[in-house]
XYZ file of C-alpha atoms in Angstrom:
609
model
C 27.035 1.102 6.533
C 30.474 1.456 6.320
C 32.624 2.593 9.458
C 33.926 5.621 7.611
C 30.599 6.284 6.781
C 29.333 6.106 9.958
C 32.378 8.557 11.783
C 30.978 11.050 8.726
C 27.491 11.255 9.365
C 27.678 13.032 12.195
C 29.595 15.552 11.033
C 27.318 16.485 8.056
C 24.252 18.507 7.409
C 21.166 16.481 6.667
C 23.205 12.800 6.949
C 19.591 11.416 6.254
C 20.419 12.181 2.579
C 22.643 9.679 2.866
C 22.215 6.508 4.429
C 19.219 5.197 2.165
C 16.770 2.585 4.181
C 13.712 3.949 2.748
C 10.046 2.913 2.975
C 9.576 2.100 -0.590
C 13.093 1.198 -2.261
C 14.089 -1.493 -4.112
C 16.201 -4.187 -2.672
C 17.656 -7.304 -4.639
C 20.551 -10.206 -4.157
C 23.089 -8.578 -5.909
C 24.476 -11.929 -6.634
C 21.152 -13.042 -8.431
C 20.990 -9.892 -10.736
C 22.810 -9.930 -14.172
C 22.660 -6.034 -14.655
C 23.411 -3.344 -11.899
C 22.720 0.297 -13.028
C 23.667 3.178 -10.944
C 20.687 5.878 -11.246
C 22.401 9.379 -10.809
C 20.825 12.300 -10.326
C 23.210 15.345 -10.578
C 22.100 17.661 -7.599
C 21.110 17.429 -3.920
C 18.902 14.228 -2.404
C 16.211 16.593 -1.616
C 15.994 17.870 -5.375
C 16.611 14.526 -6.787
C 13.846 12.803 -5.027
C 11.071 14.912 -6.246
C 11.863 14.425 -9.921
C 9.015 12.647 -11.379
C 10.808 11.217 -14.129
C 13.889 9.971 -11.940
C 10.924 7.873 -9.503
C 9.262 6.818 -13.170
C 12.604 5.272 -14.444
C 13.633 3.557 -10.999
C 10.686 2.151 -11.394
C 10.738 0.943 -15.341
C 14.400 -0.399 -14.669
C 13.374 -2.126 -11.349
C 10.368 -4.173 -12.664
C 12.625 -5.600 -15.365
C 13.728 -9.265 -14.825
C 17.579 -9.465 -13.317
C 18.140 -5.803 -13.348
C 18.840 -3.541 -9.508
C 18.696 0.145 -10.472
C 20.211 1.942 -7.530
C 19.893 5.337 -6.428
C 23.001 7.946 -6.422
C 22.489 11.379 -5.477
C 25.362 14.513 -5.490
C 26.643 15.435 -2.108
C 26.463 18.650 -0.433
C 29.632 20.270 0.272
C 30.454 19.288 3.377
C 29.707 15.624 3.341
C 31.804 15.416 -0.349
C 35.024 17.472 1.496
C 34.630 14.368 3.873
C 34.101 11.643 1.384
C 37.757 12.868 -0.123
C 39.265 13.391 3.376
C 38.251 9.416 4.467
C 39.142 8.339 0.918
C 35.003 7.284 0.618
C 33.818 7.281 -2.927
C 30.707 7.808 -3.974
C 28.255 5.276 -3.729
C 24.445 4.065 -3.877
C 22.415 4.532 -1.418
C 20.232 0.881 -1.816
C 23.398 -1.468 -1.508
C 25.585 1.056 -0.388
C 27.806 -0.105 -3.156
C 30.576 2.221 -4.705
C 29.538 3.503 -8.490
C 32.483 1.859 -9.492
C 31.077 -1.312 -9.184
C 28.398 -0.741 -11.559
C 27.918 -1.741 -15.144
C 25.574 1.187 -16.091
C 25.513 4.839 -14.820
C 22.733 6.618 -16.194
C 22.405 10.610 -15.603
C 19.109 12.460 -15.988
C 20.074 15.806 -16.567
C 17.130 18.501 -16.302
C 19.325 21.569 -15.699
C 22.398 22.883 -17.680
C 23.644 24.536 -13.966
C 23.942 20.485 -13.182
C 26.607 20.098 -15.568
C 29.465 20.028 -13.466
C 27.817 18.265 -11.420
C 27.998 15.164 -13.796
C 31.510 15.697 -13.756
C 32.139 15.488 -10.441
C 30.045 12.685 -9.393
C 31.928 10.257 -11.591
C 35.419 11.847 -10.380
C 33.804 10.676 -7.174
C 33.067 7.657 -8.384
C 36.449 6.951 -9.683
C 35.346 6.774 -13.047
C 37.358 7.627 -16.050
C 36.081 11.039 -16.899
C 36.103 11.108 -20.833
C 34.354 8.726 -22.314
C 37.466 8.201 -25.026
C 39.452 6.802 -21.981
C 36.560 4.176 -20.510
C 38.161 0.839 -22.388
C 35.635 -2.673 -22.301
C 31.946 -2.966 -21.119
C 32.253 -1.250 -17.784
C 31.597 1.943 -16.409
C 29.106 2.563 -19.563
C 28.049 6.381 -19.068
C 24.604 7.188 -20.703
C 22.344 10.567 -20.297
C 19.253 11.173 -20.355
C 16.397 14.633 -19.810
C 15.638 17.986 -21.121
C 19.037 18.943 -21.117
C 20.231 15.934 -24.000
C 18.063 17.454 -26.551
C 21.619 19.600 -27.058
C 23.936 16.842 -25.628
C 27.203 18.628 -27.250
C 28.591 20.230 -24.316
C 28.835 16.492 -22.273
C 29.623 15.054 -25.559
C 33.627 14.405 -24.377
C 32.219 12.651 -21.406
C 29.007 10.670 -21.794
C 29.112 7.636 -23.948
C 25.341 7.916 -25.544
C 22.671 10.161 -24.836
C 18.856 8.749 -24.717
C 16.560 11.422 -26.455
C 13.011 11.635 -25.247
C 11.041 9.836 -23.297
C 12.466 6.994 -21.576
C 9.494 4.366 -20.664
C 10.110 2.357 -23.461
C 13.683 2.931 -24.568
C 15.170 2.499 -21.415
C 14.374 -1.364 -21.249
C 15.655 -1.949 -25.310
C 18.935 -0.389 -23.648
C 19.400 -2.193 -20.994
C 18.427 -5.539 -23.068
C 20.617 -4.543 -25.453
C 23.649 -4.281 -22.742
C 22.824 -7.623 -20.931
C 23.175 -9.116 -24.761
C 26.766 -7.767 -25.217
C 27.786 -8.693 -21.935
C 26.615 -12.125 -22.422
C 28.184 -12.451 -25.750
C 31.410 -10.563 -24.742
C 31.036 -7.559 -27.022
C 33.933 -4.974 -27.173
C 33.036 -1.016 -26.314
C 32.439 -0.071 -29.660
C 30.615 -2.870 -30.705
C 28.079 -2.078 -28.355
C 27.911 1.689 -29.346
C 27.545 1.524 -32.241
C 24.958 -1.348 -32.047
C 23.097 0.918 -29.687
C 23.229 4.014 -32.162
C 20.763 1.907 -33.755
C 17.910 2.072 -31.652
C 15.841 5.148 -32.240
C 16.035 8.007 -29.747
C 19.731 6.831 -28.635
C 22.427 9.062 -29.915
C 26.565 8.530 -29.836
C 28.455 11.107 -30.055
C 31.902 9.322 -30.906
C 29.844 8.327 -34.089
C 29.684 11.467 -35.067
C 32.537 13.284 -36.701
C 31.924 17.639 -36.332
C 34.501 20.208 -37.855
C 34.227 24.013 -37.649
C 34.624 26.916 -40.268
C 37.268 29.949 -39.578
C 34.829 32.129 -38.072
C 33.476 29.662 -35.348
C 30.753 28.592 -36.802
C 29.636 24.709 -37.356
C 31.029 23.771 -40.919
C 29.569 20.110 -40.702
C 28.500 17.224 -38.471
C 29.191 13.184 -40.227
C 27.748 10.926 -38.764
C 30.372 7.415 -38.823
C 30.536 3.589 -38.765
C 26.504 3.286 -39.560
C 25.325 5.940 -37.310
C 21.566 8.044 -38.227
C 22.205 11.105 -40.194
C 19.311 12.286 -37.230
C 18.407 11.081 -34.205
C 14.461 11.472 -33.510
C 13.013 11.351 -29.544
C 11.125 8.432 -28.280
C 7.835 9.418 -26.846
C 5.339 7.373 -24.755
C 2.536 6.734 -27.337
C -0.370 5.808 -24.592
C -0.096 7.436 -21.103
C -3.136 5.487 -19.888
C -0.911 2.039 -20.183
C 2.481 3.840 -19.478
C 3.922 2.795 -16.158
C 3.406 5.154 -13.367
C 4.967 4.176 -9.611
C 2.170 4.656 -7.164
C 3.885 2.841 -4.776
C 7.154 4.655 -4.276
C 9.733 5.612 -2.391
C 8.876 7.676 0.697
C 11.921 9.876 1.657
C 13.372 9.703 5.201
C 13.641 13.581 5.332
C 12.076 17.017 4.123
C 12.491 17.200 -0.040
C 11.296 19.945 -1.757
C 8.232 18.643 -3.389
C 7.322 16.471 -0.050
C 3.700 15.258 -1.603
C 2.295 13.181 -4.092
C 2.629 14.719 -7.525
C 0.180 13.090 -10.677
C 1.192 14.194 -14.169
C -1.968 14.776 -16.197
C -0.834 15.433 -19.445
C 2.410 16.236 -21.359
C 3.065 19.174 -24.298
C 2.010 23.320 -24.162
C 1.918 26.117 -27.064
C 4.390 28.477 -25.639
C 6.877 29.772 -28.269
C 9.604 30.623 -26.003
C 9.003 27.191 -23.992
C 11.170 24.143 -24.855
C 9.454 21.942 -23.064
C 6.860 22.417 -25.116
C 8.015 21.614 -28.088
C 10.204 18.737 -26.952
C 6.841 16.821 -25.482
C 4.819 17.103 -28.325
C 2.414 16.571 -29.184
C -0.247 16.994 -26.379
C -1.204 13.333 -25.302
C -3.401 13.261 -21.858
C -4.129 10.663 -19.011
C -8.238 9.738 -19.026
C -9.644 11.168 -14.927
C -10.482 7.531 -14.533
C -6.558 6.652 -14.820
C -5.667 9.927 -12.759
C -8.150 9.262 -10.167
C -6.954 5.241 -9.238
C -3.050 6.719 -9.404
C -4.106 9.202 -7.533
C -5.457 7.266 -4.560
C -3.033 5.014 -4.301
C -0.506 7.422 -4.906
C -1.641 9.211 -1.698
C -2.726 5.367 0.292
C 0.642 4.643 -0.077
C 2.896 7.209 0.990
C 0.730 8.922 3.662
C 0.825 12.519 2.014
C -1.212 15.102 2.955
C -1.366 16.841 -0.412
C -1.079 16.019 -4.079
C -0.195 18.032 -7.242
C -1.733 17.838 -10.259
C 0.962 18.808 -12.614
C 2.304 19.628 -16.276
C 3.421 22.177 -18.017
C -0.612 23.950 -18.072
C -2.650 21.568 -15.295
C -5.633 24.314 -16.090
C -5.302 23.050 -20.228
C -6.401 19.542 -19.183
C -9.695 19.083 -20.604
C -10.398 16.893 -17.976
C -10.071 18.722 -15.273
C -13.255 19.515 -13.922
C -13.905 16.064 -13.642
C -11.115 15.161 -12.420
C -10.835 17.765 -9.730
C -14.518 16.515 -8.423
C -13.437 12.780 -8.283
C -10.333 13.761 -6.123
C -12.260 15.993 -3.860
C -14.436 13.597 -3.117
C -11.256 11.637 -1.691
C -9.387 14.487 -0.490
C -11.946 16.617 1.355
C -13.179 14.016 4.068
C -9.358 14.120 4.660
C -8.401 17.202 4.812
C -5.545 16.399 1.974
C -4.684 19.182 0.021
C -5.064 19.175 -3.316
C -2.831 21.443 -5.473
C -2.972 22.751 -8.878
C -0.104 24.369 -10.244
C 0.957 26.130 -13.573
C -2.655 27.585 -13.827
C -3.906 29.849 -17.073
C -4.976 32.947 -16.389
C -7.533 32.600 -18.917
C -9.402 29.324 -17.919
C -9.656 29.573 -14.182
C -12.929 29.178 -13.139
C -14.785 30.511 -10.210
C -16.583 26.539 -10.584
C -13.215 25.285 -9.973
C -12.203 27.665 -7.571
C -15.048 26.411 -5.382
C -14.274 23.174 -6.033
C -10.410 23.635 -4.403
C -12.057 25.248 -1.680
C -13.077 22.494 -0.036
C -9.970 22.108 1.199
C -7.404 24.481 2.170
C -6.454 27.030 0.028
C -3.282 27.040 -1.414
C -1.359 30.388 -2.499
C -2.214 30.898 -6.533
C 0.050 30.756 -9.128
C -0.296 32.424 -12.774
C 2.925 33.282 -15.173
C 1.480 36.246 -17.409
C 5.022 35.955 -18.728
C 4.996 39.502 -20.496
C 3.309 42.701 -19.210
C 2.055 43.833 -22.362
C -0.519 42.252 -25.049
C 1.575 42.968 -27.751
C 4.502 41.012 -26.017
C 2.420 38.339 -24.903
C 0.657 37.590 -28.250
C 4.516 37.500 -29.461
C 5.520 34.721 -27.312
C 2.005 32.712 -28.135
C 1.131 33.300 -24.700
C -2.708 33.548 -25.405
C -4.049 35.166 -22.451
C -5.535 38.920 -22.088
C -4.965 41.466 -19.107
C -8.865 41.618 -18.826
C -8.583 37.880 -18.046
C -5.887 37.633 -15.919
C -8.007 40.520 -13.935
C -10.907 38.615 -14.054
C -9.166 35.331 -13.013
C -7.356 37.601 -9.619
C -10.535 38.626 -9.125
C -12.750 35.219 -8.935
C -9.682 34.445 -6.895
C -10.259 36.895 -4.478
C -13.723 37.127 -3.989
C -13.126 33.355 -3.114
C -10.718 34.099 -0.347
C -7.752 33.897 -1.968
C -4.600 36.432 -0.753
C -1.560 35.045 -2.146
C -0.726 35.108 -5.502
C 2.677 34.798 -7.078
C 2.900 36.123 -10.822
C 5.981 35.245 -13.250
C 7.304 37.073 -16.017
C 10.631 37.256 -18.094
C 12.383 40.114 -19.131
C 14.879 40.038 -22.393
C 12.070 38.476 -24.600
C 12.604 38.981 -28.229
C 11.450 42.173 -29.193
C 10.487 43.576 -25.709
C 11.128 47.598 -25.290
C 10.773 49.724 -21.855
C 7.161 50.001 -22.239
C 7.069 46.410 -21.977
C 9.009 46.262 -18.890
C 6.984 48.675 -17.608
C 3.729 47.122 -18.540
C 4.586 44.738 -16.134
C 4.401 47.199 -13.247
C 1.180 48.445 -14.432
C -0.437 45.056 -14.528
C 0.491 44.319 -10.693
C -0.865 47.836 -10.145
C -4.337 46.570 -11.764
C -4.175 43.089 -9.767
C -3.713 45.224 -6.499
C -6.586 47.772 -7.373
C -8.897 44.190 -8.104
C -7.886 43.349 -4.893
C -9.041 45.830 -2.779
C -12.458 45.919 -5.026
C -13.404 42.289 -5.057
C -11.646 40.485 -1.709
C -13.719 39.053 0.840
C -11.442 39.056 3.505
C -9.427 42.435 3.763
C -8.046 42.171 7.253
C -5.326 39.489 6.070
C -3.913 42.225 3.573
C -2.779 40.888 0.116
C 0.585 39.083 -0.944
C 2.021 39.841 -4.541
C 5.099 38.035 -5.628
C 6.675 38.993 -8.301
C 9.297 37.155 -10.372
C 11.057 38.136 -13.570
C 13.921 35.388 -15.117
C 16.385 36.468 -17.750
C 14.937 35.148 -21.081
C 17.629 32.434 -22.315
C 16.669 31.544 -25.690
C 16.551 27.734 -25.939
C 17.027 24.584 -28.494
C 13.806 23.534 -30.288
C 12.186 27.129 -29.815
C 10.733 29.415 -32.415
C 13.751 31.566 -30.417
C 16.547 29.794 -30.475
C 18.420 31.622 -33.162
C 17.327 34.935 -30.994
C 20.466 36.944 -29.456
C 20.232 37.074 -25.677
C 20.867 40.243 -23.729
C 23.446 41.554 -21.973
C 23.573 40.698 -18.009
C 23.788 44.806 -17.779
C 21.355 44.983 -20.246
C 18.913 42.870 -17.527
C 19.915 44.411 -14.580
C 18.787 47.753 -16.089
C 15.374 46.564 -16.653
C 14.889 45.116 -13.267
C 15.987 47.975 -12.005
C 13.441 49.892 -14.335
C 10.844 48.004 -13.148
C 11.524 47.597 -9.231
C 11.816 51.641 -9.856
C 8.270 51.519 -10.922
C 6.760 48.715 -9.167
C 3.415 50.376 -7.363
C 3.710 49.677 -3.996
C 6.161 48.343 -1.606
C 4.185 45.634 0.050
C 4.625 44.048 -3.297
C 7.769 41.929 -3.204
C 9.650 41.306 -6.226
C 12.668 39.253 -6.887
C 14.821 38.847 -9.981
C 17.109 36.017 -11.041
C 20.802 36.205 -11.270
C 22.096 37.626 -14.497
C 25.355 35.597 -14.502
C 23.694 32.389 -13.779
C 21.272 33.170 -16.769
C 23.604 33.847 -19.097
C 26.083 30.940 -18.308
C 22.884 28.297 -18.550
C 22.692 29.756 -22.571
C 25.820 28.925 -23.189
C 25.622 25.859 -22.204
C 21.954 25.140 -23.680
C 23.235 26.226 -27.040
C 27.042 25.060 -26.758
C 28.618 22.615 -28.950
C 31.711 20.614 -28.076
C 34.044 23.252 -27.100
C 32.786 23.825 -24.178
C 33.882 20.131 -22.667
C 37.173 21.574 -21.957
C 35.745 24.600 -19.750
C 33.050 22.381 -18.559
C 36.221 20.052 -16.979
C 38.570 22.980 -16.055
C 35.672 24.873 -14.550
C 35.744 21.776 -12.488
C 38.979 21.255 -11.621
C 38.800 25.262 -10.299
C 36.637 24.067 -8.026
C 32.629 24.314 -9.778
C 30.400 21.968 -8.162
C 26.283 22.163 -7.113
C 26.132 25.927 -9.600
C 22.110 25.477 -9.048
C 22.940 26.753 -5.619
C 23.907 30.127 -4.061
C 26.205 28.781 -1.772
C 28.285 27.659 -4.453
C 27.936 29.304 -7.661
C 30.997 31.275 -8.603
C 30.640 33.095 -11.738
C 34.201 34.081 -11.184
C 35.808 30.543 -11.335
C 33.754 30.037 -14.928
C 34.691 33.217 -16.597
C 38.371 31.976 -15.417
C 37.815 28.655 -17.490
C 36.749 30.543 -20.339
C 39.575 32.754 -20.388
C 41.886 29.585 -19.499
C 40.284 27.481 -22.738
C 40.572 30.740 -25.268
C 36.228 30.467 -25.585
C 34.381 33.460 -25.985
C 31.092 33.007 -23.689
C 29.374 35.895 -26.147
C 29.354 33.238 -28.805
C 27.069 30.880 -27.952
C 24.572 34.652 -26.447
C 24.571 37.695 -27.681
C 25.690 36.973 -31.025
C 23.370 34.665 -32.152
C 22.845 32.576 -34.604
C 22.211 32.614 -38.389
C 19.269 30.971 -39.836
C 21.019 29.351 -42.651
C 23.366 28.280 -39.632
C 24.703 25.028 -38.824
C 23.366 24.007 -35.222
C 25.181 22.268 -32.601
C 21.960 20.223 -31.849
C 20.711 19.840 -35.256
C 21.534 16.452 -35.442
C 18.528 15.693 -32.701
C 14.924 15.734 -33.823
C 11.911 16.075 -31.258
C 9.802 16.080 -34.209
C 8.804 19.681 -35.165
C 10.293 20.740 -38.209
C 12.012 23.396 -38.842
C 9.733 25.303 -40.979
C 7.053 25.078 -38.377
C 10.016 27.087 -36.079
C 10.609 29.750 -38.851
C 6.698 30.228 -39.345
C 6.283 30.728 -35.341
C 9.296 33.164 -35.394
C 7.928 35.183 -38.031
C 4.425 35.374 -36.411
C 6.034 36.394 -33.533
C 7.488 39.593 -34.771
C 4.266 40.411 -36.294
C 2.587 39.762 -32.659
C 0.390 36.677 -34.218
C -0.917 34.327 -31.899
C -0.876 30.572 -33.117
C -3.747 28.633 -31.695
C -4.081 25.398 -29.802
C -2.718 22.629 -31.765
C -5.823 20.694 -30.578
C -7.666 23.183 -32.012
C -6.841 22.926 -35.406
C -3.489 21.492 -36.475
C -0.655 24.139 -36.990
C 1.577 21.112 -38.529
C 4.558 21.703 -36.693
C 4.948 17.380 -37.430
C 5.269 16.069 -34.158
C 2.121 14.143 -34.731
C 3.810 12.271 -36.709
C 5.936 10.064 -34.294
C 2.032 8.728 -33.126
C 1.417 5.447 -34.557
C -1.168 5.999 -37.320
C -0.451 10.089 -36.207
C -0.744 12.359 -39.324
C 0.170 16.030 -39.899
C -1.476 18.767 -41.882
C 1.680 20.517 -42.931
């Protein structure tokens, strides 16, 4: 620790964010490594070190031969105002090595309100910030995460994006690097040699060039580059590496337990997530179960998640869910099952999690109607989600916390309002089926502003106005059935900056940087986000935010991200869009195949489209 660094601690909020020294981390003799990556994640420590796929990757890069992946995290506020004040740039918390230093820096980005921080962590770092102006081998930016499946927006300031999965393009990277530096490649050797391996996109390869009215005229791809870049997916689970012997934070995060992905993919037509993880691939119990335990052996935690995107679709579940309790009972660790269906909840499962304590209950209905819900694929009934609340409370159960959206494609008032009466229902099947009244009952209510996203059956959808939102919150808070019930509703402003930059192209890189210099930094936060300063960068770059929202786009249009591939076609996206304005459900894909063509990118997968 340096001796700036130690006058600055003390000064800070939460300085054990930064001084690294964890149980668990990775230390190596820098001077015996030929490859030093800098892993940074764009938000707080506490956020970062929760990320699943950020402890998966530190992991993949660490096991390789001669490669030290280090850990970089964005600073709060106060603790960056210091880091300029001392003249302290950023650094990593393993070695405690400035970023600078570094041949790689690799982003995951999971959240288009992180943008900016990107941006400032390598102005911290010292780094040239457009990628145009980084000259020779060093200081190679690359990005990976949900977010790079439209990478336009950082495309000024990243030098590739990897699309996917990373488990098993990561390493091909990083071999690929050590090669050049070995043999003494220039910068664009290397990028364009590394436009060659699949899932790994450049976008200085790519040449794009607009009509008169604003829309996409064209995208070329240059110098040998893929007309399309397709994701990389894990093809086996079961063999994929999973760290159950990570790091275990010095301080309060905000996922402090152990956290075991079951599966990855969902049916949701408004969710990009599940589109971009097709198709459905799970881990066997027998896997989950040894990860588990020495998940949980290892870092001490008293509870563990079972997570994706719909824990209740895992087929093994029931199984599963025995095996652990037989672990987790006699030790009073929790066991936690989030991102439930309100339509397979079981009162055999519900006993099951009894055994231990009881958690608060989760469900996201999404819509308050049937006709809305059947229009976003959301396959679940009132009658079930009534039935679910109820198994839930005749089990004990108090506390449940319900999520919906409002602004979906085609939703009127009497959806809103739907919503209102379906909390009214949950309360009535409350006070007819709990088994302990005297605690009372706790409904949360959530509703998020819709933001119609890449690789969804939606994402040529307009999005509504922020007043347009605020008047159906207000509609439904209006009509909400009692006031025990709490009820919160996200920001309009910050909803309707994350769609433009989910759907941007790259015009925004200009506001993205002079929303920066105004000041934007950690926008995922209250105590930062200034709507203000952004609308100031638009105005200041001549870009019309209602562009890339409530205009829409055409479906003969030219997309910024067309030139990514997650594997579902685009035909499969018109036929879910149309059978959502007719209300038509689409069923489980491992039901019978809807041949939306992700199968495809299994080895041997086929598709029945």
């Amino acid at each position: 620790m340096t001796e700036k660094l130690e006058r600055i601690l003390p000064t800070v909020q939460k300085p054990a964010r930064y001084v690294g020294g964890e149980y668990g981390q990775t230390m190596k003799d820098k001077r015996s490594v030929e490859l030093r990556v800098a892993f940074c994640f764009p938000d707080t420590y506490e956020i970062g070190m929760s990320n699943l796929g950020m402890r998966i990757l530190y992991a993949v890069m660490n096991r390789m031969e001669g490669v030290w992946c280090e850990r970089v995290f964005a600073p709060w506020g106060d603790m960056e105002d210091a880091m300029r004040a001392n003249g302290l740039p950023l650094y990593a918390l393993e070695s405690g090595d400035p970023v600078s230093e570094f041949d790689l820096i690799a982003f995951t980005i999971g959240y288009e309100m992180s943008y900016t921080n990107v941006l400032n962590m390598l102005r911290l770092s010292g780094v040239p910030l457009h990628a145009a102006d980084r000259t020779g081998l060093e200081h190679m930016v690359f990005a990976g995460g949900a977010c790079v499946y439209n990478p336009e927006p950082l495309a000024d300031f990243i030098d590739f994006f990897s699309v996917g999965e990373g488990e098993e393009s990561t390493p091909e990277i990083l071999e690929l690097y050590r090669r050049a530096k070995r043999e003494g490649w220039s910068r664009p050797e290397f990028l364009r040699a590394v436009a060659q391996i699949e899932g790994v996109y450049v976008p200085s390869l790519y040449r794009h060039e607009w009509n008169a009215d604003g829309t996409l005229a064209s995208v070329t791809p240059l110098d040998g580059a893929p007309a399309r870049v397709t994701k990389r997916i894990v093809q086996d689970l079961d063999t994929a590496l999973y760290p159950t012997d990570g790091i275990v934070p010095n301080t309060e995060i905000v996922h402090d337990r152990s956290n075991l992905e079951v599966m990855r993919g969902c049916i949701c037509r408004f969710c990009q997530a599940g589109y971009t993880y097709r198709p459905v691939r799970p881990r066997s119990p027998e896997t989950l179960r040894r990860q588990a335990i020495e998940s949980l052996e290892n870092s001490g935690c008293h509870e563990i998640t079972l997570s994706s995107l719909s824990t209740s679709d895992y087929r093994g579940l029931p199984e599963l869910a025995d095996a652990m309790l037989d672990y987790c009972a006699p030790r009073k660790i929790n066991l936690s099952l989030p991102s439930l269906r309100a339509d397979n909840f079981s009162r055999d499962l519900m006993l099951r999690l009894q055994q231990v304590r009881k958690s608060g209950l989760t469900f996201a209905p999404e819509a308050g109607t049937q006709r809305l819900r059947d229009a976003i694929n959301k396959n679940v009934t009132e009658q079930e989600i009534l039935d679910t609340c109820a198994i839930a409370f005749e089990g004990g159960w108090n506390n449940v916390k319900l999520y919906f959206m409002l602004g979906l494609p085609t939703e009127t008032d009497e959806d809103v309002l739907g919503i209102a009466k379906l909390v009214y229902e949950i309360l009535k099947t409350w006070r007819e089926h709990a088994s302990n009244k005297k605690r009372g009952v706790r409904i949360h209510v959530a509703t998020a502003f819709f933001v119609p996203k890449p690789f969804t059956p939606f994402q040529w959808e307009k999005q509504i106005t922020p007043e347009e939102y605020l008047r159906r919150a207000r509609l439904l808070k209006d009509n909400m059935p009692s006031k025990s019930i709490e009820y919160n509703w996200h920001a309009a402003d910050l909803s309707r900056l994350e769609a433009v930059l989910a759907r941007g192209d790259r015009r925004l890189g200009p506001v993205l940087e002079e929303a920066v210099r105004r000041g934007a930094r950690l926008d995922g936060w209250d105590e930062y986000f200034s709507y203000q300063t952004w609308l100031d960068a638009f105005t200041a770059c001549g870009v019309d935010p209602d562009f890339y929202t409530t205009r829409g786009f055409g479906l003969d249009e030219l997309l910024p991200w067309d030139t990514i591939s997650d594997g579902v076609s685009t035909g499969c996206l018109l036929r879910e869009r149309e059978r959502a304005y007719r209300s038509e459900t689409t069923p489980d894909c491992r039901t019978a195949c809807n041949g939306c063509g992700a199968n495809c990118l299994l080895k041997g997968g086929r598709c029945d489209a």
